[in-house]
PDB file of C-alpha atoms in Angstrom:
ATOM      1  CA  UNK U 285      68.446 -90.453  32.480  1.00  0.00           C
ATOM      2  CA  UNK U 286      69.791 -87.175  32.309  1.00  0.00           C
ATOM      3  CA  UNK U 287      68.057 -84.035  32.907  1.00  0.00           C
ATOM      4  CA  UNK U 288      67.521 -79.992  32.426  1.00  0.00           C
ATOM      5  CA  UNK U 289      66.926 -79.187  35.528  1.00  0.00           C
ATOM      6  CA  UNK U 290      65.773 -75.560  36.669  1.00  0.00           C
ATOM      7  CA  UNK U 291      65.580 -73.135  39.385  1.00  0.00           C
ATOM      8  CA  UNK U 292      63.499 -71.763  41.605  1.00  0.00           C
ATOM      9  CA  UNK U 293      60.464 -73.497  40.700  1.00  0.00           C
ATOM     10  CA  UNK U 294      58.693 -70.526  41.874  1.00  0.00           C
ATOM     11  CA  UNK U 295      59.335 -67.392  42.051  1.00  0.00           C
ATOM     12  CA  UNK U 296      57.211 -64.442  43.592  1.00  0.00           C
ATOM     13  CA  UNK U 297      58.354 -60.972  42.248  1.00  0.00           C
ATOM     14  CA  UNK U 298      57.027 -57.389  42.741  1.00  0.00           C
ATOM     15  CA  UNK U 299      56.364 -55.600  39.521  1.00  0.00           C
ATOM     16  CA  UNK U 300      59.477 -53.700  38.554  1.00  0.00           C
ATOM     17  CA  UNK U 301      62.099 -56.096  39.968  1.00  0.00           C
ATOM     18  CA  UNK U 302      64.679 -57.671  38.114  1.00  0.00           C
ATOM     19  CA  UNK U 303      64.706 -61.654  37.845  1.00  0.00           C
ATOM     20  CA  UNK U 304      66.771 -64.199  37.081  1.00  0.00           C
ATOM     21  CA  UNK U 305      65.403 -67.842  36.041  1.00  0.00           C
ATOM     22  CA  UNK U 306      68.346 -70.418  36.237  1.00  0.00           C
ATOM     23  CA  UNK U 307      68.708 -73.528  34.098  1.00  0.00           C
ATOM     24  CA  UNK U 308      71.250 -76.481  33.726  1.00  0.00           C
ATOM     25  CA  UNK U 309      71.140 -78.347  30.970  1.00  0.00           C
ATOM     26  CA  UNK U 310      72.180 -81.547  30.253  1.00  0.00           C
ATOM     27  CA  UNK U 311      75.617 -81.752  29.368  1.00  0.00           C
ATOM     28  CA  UNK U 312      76.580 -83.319  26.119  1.00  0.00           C
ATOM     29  CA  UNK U 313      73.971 -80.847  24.627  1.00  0.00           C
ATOM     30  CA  UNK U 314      74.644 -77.556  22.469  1.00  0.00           C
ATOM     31  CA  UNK U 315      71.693 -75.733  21.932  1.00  0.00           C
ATOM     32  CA  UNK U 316      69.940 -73.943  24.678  1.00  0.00           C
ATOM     33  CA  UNK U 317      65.943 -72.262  24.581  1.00  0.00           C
ATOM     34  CA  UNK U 318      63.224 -70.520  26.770  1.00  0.00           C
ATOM     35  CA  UNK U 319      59.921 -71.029  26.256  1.00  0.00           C
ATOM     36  CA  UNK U 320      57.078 -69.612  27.823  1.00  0.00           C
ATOM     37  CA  UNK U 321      53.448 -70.865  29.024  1.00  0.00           C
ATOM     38  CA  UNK U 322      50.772 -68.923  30.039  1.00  0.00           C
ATOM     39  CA  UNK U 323      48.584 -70.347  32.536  1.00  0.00           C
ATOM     40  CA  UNK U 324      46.254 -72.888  30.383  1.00  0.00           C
ATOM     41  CA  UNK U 325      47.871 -71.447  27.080  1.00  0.00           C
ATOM     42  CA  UNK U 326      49.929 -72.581  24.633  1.00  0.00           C
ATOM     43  CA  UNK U 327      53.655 -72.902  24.755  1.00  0.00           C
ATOM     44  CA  UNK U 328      55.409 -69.730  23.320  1.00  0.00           C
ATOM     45  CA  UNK U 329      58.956 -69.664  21.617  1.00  0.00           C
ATOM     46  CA  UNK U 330      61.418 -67.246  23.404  1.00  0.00           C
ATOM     47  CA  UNK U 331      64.571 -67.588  22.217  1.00  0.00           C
ATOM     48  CA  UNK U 332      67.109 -70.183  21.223  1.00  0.00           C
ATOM     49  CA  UNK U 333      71.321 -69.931  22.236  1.00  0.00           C
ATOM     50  CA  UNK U 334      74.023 -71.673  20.360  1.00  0.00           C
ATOM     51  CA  UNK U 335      78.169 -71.205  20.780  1.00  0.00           C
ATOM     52  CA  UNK U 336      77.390 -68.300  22.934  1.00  0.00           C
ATOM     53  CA  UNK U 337      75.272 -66.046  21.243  1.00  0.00           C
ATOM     54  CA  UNK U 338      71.194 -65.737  20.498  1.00  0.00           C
ATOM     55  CA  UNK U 339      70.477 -67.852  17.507  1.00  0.00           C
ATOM     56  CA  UNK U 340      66.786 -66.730  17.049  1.00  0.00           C
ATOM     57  CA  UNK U 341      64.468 -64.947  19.474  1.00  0.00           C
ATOM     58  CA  UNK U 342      60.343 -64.006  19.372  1.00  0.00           C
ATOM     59  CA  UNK U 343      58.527 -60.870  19.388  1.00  0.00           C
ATOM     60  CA  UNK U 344      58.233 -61.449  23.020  1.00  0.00           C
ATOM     61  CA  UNK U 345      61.701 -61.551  23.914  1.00  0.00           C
ATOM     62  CA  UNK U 346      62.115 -57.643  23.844  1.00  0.00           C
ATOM     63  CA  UNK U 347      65.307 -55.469  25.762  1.00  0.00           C
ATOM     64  CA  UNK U 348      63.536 -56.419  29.118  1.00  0.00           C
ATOM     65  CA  UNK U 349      65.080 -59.793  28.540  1.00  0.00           C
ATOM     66  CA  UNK U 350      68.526 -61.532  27.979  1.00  0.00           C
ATOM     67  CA  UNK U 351      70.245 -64.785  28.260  1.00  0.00           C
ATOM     68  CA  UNK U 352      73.660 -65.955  29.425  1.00  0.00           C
ATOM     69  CA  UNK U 353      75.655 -68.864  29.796  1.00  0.00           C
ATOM     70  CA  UNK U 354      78.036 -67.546  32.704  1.00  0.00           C
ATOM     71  CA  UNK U 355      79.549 -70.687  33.170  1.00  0.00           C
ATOM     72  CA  UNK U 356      79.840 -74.267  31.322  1.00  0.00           C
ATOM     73  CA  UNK U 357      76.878 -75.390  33.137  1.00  0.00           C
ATOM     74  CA  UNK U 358      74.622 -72.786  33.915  1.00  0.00           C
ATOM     75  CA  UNK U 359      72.340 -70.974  31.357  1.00  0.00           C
ATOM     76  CA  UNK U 360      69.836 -67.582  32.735  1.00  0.00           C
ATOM     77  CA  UNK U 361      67.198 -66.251  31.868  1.00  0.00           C
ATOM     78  CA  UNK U 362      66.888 -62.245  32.937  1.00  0.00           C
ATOM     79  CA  UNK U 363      64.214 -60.344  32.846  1.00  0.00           C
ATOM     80  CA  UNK U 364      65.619 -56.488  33.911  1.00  0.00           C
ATOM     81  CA  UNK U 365      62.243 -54.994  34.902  1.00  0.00           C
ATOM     82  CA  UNK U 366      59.014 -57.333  35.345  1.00  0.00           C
ATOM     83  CA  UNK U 367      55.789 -56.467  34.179  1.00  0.00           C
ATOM     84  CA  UNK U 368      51.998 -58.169  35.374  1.00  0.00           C
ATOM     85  CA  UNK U 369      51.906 -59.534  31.878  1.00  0.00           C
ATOM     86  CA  UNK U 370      55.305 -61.747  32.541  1.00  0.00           C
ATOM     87  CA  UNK U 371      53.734 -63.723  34.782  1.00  0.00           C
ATOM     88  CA  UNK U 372      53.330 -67.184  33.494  1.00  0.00           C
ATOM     89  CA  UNK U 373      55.931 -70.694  33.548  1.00  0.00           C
ATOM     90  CA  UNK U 374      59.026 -70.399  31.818  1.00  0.00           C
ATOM     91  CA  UNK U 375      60.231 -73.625  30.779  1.00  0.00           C
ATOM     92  CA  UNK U 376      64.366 -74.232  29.658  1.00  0.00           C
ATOM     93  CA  UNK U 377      64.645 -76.473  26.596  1.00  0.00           C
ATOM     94  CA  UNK U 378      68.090 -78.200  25.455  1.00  0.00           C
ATOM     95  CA  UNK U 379      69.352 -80.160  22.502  1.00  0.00           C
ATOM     96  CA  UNK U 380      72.016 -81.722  21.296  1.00  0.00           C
ATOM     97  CA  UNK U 381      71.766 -80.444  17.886  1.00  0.00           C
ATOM     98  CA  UNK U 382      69.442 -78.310  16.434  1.00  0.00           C
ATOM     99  CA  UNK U 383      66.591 -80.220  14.197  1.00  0.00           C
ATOM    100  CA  UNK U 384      65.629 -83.583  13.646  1.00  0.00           C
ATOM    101  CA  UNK U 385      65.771 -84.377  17.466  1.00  0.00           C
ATOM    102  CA  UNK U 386      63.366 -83.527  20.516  1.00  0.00           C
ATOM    103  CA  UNK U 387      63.903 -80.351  22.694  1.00  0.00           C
ATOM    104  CA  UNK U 388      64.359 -82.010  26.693  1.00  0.00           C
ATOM    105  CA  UNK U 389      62.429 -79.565  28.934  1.00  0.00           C
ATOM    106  CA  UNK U 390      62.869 -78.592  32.554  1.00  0.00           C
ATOM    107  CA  UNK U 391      60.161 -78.815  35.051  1.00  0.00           C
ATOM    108  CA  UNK U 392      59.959 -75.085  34.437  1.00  0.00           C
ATOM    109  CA  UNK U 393      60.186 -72.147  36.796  1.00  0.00           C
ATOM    110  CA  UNK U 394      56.574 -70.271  37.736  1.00  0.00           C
ATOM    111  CA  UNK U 395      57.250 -66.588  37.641  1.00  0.00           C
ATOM    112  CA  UNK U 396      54.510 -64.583  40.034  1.00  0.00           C
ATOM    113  CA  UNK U 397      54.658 -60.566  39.997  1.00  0.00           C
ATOM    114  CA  UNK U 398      52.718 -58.997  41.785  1.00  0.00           C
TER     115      UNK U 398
ATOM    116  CA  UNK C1444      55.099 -67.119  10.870  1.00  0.00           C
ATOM    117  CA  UNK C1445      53.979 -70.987  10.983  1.00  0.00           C
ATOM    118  CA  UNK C1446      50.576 -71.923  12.511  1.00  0.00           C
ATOM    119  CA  UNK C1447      50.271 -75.355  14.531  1.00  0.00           C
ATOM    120  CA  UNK C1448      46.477 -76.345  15.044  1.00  0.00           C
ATOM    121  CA  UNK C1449      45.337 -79.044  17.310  1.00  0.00           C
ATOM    122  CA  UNK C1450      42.125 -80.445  17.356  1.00  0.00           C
ATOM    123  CA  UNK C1451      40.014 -80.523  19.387  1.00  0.00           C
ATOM    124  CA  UNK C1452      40.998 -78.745  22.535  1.00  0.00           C
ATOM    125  CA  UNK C1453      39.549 -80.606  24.362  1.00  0.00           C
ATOM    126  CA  UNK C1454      38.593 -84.614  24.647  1.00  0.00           C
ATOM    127  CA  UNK C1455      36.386 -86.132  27.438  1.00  0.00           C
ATOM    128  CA  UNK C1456      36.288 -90.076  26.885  1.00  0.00           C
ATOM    129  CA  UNK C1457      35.563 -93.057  28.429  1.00  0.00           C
ATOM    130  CA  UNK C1458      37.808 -96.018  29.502  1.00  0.00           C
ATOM    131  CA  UNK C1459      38.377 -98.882  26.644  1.00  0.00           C
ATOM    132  CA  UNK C1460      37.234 -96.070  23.843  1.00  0.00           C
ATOM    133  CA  UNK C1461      39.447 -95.168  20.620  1.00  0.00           C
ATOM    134  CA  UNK C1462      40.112 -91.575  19.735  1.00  0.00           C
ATOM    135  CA  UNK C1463      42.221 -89.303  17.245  1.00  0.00           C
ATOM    136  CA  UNK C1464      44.040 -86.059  18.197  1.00  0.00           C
ATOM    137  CA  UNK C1465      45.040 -83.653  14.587  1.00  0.00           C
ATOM    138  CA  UNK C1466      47.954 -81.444  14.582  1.00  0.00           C
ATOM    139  CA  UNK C1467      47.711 -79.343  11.198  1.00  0.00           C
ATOM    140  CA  UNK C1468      50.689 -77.020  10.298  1.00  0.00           C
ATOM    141  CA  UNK C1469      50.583 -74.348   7.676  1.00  0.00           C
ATOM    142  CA  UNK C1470      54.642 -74.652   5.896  1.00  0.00           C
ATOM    143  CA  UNK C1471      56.314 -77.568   4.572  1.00  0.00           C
ATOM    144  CA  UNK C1472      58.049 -79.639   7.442  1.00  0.00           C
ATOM    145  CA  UNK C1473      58.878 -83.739   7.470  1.00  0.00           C
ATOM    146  CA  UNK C1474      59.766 -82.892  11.593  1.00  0.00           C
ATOM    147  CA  UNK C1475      56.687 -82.965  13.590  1.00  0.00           C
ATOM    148  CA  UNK C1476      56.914 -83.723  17.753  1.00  0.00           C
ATOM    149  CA  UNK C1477      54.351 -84.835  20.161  1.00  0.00           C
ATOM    150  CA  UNK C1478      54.935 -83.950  23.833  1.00  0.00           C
ATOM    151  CA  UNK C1479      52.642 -84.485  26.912  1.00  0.00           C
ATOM    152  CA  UNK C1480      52.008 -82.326  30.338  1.00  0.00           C
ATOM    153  CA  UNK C1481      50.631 -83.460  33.188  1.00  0.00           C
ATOM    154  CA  UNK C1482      49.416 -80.137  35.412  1.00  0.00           C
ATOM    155  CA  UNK C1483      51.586 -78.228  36.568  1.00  0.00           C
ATOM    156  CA  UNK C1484      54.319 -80.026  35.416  1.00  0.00           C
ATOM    157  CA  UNK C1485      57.049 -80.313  32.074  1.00  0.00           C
ATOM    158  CA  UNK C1486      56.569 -81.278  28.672  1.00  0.00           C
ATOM    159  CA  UNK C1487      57.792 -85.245  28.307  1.00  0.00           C
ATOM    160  CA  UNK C1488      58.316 -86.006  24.852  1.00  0.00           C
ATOM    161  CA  UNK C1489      56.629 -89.001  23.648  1.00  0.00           C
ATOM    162  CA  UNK C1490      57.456 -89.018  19.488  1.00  0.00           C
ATOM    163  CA  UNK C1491      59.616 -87.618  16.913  1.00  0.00           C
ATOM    164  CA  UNK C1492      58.159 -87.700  13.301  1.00  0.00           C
ATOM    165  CA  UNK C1493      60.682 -87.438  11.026  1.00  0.00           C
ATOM    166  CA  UNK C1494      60.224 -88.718   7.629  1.00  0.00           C
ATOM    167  CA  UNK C1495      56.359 -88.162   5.610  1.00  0.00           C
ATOM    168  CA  UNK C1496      54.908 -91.704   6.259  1.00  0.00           C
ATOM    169  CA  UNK C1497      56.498 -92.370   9.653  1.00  0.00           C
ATOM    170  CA  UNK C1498      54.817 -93.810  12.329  1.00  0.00           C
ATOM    171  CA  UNK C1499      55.606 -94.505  15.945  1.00  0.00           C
ATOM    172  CA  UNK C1500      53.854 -96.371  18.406  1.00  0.00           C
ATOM    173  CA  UNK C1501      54.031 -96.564  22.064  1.00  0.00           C
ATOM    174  CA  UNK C1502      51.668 -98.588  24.469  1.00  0.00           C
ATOM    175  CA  UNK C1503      48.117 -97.489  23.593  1.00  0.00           C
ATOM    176  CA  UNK C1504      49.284 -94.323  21.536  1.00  0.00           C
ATOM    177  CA  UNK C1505      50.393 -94.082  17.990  1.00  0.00           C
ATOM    178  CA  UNK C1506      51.017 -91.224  15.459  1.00  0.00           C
ATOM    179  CA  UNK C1507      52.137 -90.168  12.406  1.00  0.00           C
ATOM    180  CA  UNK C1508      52.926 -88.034  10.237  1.00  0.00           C
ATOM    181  CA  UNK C1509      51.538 -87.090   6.511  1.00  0.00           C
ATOM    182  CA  UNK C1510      53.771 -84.109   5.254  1.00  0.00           C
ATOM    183  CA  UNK C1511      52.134 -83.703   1.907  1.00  0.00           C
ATOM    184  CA  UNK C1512      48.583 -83.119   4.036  1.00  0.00           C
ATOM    185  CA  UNK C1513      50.676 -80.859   6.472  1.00  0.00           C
ATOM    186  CA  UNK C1514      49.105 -83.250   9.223  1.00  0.00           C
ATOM    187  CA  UNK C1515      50.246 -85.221  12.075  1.00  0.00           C
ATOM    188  CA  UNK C1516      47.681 -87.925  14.230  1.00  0.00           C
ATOM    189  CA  UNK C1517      48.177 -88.720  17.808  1.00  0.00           C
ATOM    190  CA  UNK C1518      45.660 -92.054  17.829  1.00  0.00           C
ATOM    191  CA  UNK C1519      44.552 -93.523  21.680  1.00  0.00           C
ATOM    192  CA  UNK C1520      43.612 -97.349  21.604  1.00  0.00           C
ATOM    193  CA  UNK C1521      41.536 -98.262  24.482  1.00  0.00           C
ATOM    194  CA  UNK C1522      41.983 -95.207  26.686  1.00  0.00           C
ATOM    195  CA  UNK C1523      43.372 -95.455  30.341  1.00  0.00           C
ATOM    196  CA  UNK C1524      42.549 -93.244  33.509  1.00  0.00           C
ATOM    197  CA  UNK C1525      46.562 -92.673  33.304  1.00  0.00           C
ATOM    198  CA  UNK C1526      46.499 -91.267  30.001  1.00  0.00           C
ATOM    199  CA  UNK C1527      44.831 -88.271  31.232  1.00  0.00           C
ATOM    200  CA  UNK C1528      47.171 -85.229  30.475  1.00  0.00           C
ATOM    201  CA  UNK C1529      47.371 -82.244  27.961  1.00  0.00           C
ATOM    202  CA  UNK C1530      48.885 -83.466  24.322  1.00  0.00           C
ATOM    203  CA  UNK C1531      50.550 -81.174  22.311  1.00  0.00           C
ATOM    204  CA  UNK C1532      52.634 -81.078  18.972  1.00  0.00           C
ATOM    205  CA  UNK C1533      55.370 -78.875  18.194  1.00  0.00           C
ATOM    206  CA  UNK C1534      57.073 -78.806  14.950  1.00  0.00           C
ATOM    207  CA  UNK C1535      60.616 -77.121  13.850  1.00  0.00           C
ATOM    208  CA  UNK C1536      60.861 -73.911  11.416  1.00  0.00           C
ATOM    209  CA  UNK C1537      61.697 -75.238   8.107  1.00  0.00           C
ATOM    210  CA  UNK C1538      64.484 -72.500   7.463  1.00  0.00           C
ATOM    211  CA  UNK C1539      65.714 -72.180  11.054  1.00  0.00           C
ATOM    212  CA  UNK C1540      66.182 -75.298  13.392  1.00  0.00           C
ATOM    213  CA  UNK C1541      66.364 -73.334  16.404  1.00  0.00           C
ATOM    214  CA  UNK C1542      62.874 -73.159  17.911  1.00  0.00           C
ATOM    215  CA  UNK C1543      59.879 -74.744  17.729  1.00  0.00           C
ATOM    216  CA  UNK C1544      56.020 -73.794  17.345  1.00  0.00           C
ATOM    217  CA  UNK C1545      53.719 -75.318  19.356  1.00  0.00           C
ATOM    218  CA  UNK C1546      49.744 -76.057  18.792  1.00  0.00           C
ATOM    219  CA  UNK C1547      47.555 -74.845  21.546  1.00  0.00           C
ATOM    220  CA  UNK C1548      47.319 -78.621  23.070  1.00  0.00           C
ATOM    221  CA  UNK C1549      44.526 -81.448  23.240  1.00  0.00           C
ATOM    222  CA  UNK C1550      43.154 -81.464  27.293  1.00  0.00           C
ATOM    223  CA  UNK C1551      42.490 -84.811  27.281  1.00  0.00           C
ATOM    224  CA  UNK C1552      39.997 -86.529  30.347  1.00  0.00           C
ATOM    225  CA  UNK C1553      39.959 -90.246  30.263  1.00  0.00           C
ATOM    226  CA  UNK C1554      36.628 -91.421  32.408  1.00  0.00           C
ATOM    227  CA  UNK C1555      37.166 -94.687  34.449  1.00  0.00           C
TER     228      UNK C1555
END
């Protein structure tokens, strides 16, 4: 069965650094999300990317972050200067279409900064 | 902004017991999700909900959905060892397809 699969699955980061969380998603699908969990918390919304472009993004998902689909297979996840507080697994979501089906998650990447 | 509410947050249970997990939501939706997470790892979905009335079943779980009471049930027949994970729902903005809001999840302990 196909997959979003999701690299690294951890990553260890001093506070300040820039980091990049990859994702490939599985291929027929068109929309794209990030979602966050904090350890034993809740899953948290990021944002959501359709035909290129952010459809929707959270109050978390300030100027520190942004998302790109460089290629047709790849889709990133930046985060331009880490803080403690982004520590936490970030999970990469696809769909085929948006509503009415379920979101496919990745195994999810486990961002450390130290 | 929506508000998904699981209860209870936790569920310690013996083997060969029945039990009910409740996902309340506070805006008019007929597309609830349940998804489960073992530690450590992903979310597996398990249901889509996508119609007030609708229910799914699967092995020794079953839910459904009750739109008008804004108020899905995740149901365990004769718990398992196995079935030992977090539970959560997740249901779609009404307006906006494009992300979901989860509840805070159902810890669930199944006692052999």
């Amino acid at each position: 069965e196909p997959e979003v699969t999701q690299t690294p699955s951890h990553q260890v980061t001093q506070m300040g650094q820039e980091v990049i969380l990859r994702c490939v998603p599985i291929s027929n699908h068109l929309y794209f999300y990030w979602y966050r969990q904090i350890l034993g918390q809740k899953v948290e919304f990021l944002v959501s990317f359709y035909n290129n472009e952010i459809s929707e993004k959270s109050e978390i998902f300030d100027d520190q972050f942004s998302v790109e689909r460089p290629d047709g297979s790849n889709f990133t996840l930046k985060i331009r200067s880490t803080k403690l507080e982004d520590s936490a697994m970030y999970f990469c979501a696809s769909s085929e279409r948006s509503g009415y089906q379920p979101q496919h998650f990745g195994d999810g990447t486990r961002l450390s900064i130290l | 902004e929506l508000k998904v509410e699981q209860n209870p947050l936790f569920l310690s249970m013996q083997e060969g017991k029945n039990y009910t997990i409740y996902c309340n939501y506070s805006t008019t939706s007929d597309r609830l999700y349940w998804y489960r997470q073992d530690p450590g790892k992903s979310l597996e979905s398990l249901f889509v909900l996508l119609s007030n009335g609708a229910v799914k079943q699967e092995g020794r779980l079953m839910a459904s959905l009750d739109t008008k009471a804004r108020l899905s049930t995740l149901h365990i027949t004769a718990a398992v060892h196995d079935l030992s994970a977090t539970y959560f729902c997740a249901v779609d903005n009404p307006y906006n397809f494009n992300k979901f809001y989860f509840g805070s999840g159902t810890k669930l302990n199944v006692k052999p």
